[in-house]
Amino acid sequence: MKTSTIKTNAMLNAPVGKAWDEVSASFDRFCLAAGIETLGAMMEADAEAACEPRQRDMSSRTGAITWARLAP
Protein backbone atom coordinates (compact mmCIF):
# COMPACT_ATOMS: atom_id res chain seq x y z
CA MET A 1 0.00 0.00 0.00
CA LYS A 2 1.32 3.42 -0.96
CA THR A 3 1.15 6.40 1.36
CA SER A 4 0.14 9.77 -0.01
CA THR A 5 2.78 12.52 -0.01
CA ILE A 6 0.28 15.21 -1.02
CA LYS A 7 -0.66 17.58 1.78
CA THR A 8 -4.21 18.74 2.23
CA ASN A 9 -5.15 21.92 0.40
CA ALA A 10 -6.97 23.40 3.40
CA MET A 11 -3.74 24.11 5.25
CA LEU A 12 -1.91 25.59 2.24
CA ASN A 13 -4.72 27.67 0.79
CA ALA A 14 -5.67 29.60 3.93
CA PRO A 15 -2.71 32.06 3.91
CA VAL A 16 -2.61 32.20 0.12
CA GLY A 17 -6.35 32.83 -0.06
CA LYS A 18 -6.12 35.69 2.43
CA ALA A 19 -3.21 37.24 0.53
CA TRP A 20 -5.09 36.86 -2.75
CA ASP A 21 -8.12 38.62 -1.27
CA GLU A 22 -5.92 41.53 -0.16
CA VAL A 23 -4.25 41.80 -3.57
CA SER A 24 -7.62 41.64 -5.28
CA ALA A 25 -9.05 44.40 -3.08
CA SER A 26 -5.97 46.56 -3.69
CA PHE A 27 -6.24 46.05 -7.44
CA ASP A 28 -9.94 46.95 -7.33
CA ARG A 29 -9.13 50.20 -5.49
CA PHE A 30 -6.39 50.98 -8.02
CA CYS A 31 -8.75 50.43 -10.96
CA LEU A 32 -11.45 52.56 -9.37
CA ALA A 33 -9.05 55.44 -8.68
CA ALA A 34 -7.59 55.26 -12.20
CA GLY A 35 -11.08 55.20 -13.71
CA ILE A 36 -12.24 58.21 -11.70
CA GLU A 37 -9.13 60.17 -12.68
CA THR A 38 -9.56 59.28 -16.35
CA LEU A 39 -13.24 60.20 -16.38
CA GLY A 40 -12.43 63.51 -14.69
CA ALA A 41 -9.86 64.35 -17.36
CA MET A 42 -12.28 63.38 -20.13
CA MET A 43 -15.06 65.51 -18.63
CA GLU A 44 -12.69 68.47 -18.26
CA ALA A 45 -11.68 68.16 -21.93
CA ASP A 46 -15.34 67.96 -22.97
CA ALA A 47 -16.16 71.06 -20.91
CA GLU A 48 -13.28 72.99 -22.50
CA ALA A 49 -14.38 71.90 -25.98
CA ALA A 50 -17.98 72.95 -25.31
CA CYS A 51 -17.16 76.20 -23.49
CA GLU A 52 -13.75 77.70 -23.00
CA PRO A 53 -10.76 76.81 -20.83
CA ARG A 54 -11.00 77.88 -17.20
CA GLN A 55 -9.29 81.07 -16.02
CA ARG A 56 -8.98 82.39 -19.54
CA ASP A 57 -8.29 86.09 -20.03
CA MET A 58 -11.61 87.49 -21.22
CA SER A 59 -10.53 91.14 -21.51
CA SER A 60 -10.01 90.88 -25.28
CA ARG A 61 -13.60 89.77 -25.96
CA THR A 62 -16.07 92.51 -26.68
CA GLY A 63 -19.76 92.21 -25.99
CA ALA A 64 -19.36 89.15 -23.81
CA ILE A 65 -20.66 89.17 -20.29
CA THR A 66 -18.62 87.10 -17.92
CA TRP A 67 -19.14 86.31 -14.28
CA ALA A 68 -15.91 88.12 -13.48
CA ARG A 69 -17.41 91.41 -14.75
CA LEU A 70 -20.69 90.87 -12.89
CA ALA A 71 -19.05 90.29 -9.52
CA PRO A 72 -18.89 93.38 -7.24
XYZ file of C-alpha atoms in Angstrom:
72
model
C 0.000 0.000 0.000
C 1.316 3.422 -0.957
C 1.151 6.397 1.361
C 0.144 9.770 -0.007
C 2.776 12.517 -0.013
C 0.277 15.208 -1.018
C -0.658 17.576 1.784
C -4.212 18.736 2.227
C -5.155 21.919 0.405
C -6.969 23.404 3.403
C -3.736 24.112 5.247
C -1.911 25.595 2.244
C -4.719 27.673 0.795
C -5.672 29.605 3.935
C -2.707 32.058 3.906
C -2.612 32.201 0.116
C -6.352 32.830 -0.057
C -6.119 35.690 2.435
C -3.212 37.241 0.530
C -5.087 36.856 -2.754
C -8.119 38.622 -1.267
C -5.916 41.526 -0.157
C -4.249 41.799 -3.574
C -7.621 41.638 -5.282
C -9.050 44.405 -3.077
C -5.967 46.558 -3.685
C -6.243 46.054 -7.444
C -9.940 46.951 -7.325
C -9.131 50.205 -5.494
C -6.386 50.983 -8.023
C -8.751 50.430 -10.963
C -11.449 52.561 -9.365
C -9.048 55.440 -8.682
C -7.593 55.265 -12.202
C -11.078 55.195 -13.709
C -12.238 58.208 -11.697
C -9.127 60.173 -12.679
C -9.561 59.279 -16.350
C -13.241 60.196 -16.376
C -12.432 63.514 -14.689
C -9.861 64.346 -17.360
C -12.284 63.376 -20.134
C -15.058 65.508 -18.629
C -12.693 68.469 -18.257
C -11.680 68.156 -21.928
C -15.340 67.956 -22.968
C -16.156 71.059 -20.914
C -13.279 72.987 -22.498
C -14.383 71.901 -25.978
C -17.980 72.953 -25.308
C -17.155 76.196 -23.491
C -13.752 77.704 -22.997
C -10.762 76.809 -20.827
C -11.003 77.881 -17.201
C -9.287 81.066 -16.019
C -8.979 82.388 -19.545
C -8.288 86.091 -20.028
C -11.607 87.494 -21.216
C -10.534 91.137 -21.509
C -10.007 90.884 -25.285
C -13.601 89.770 -25.957
C -16.074 92.514 -26.684
C -19.760 92.206 -25.991
C -19.356 89.154 -23.815
C -20.663 89.170 -20.293
C -18.617 87.101 -17.917
C -19.145 86.315 -14.281
C -15.906 88.120 -13.483
C -17.412 91.410 -14.750
C -20.688 90.870 -12.887
C -19.052 90.287 -9.517
C -18.891 93.379 -7.245
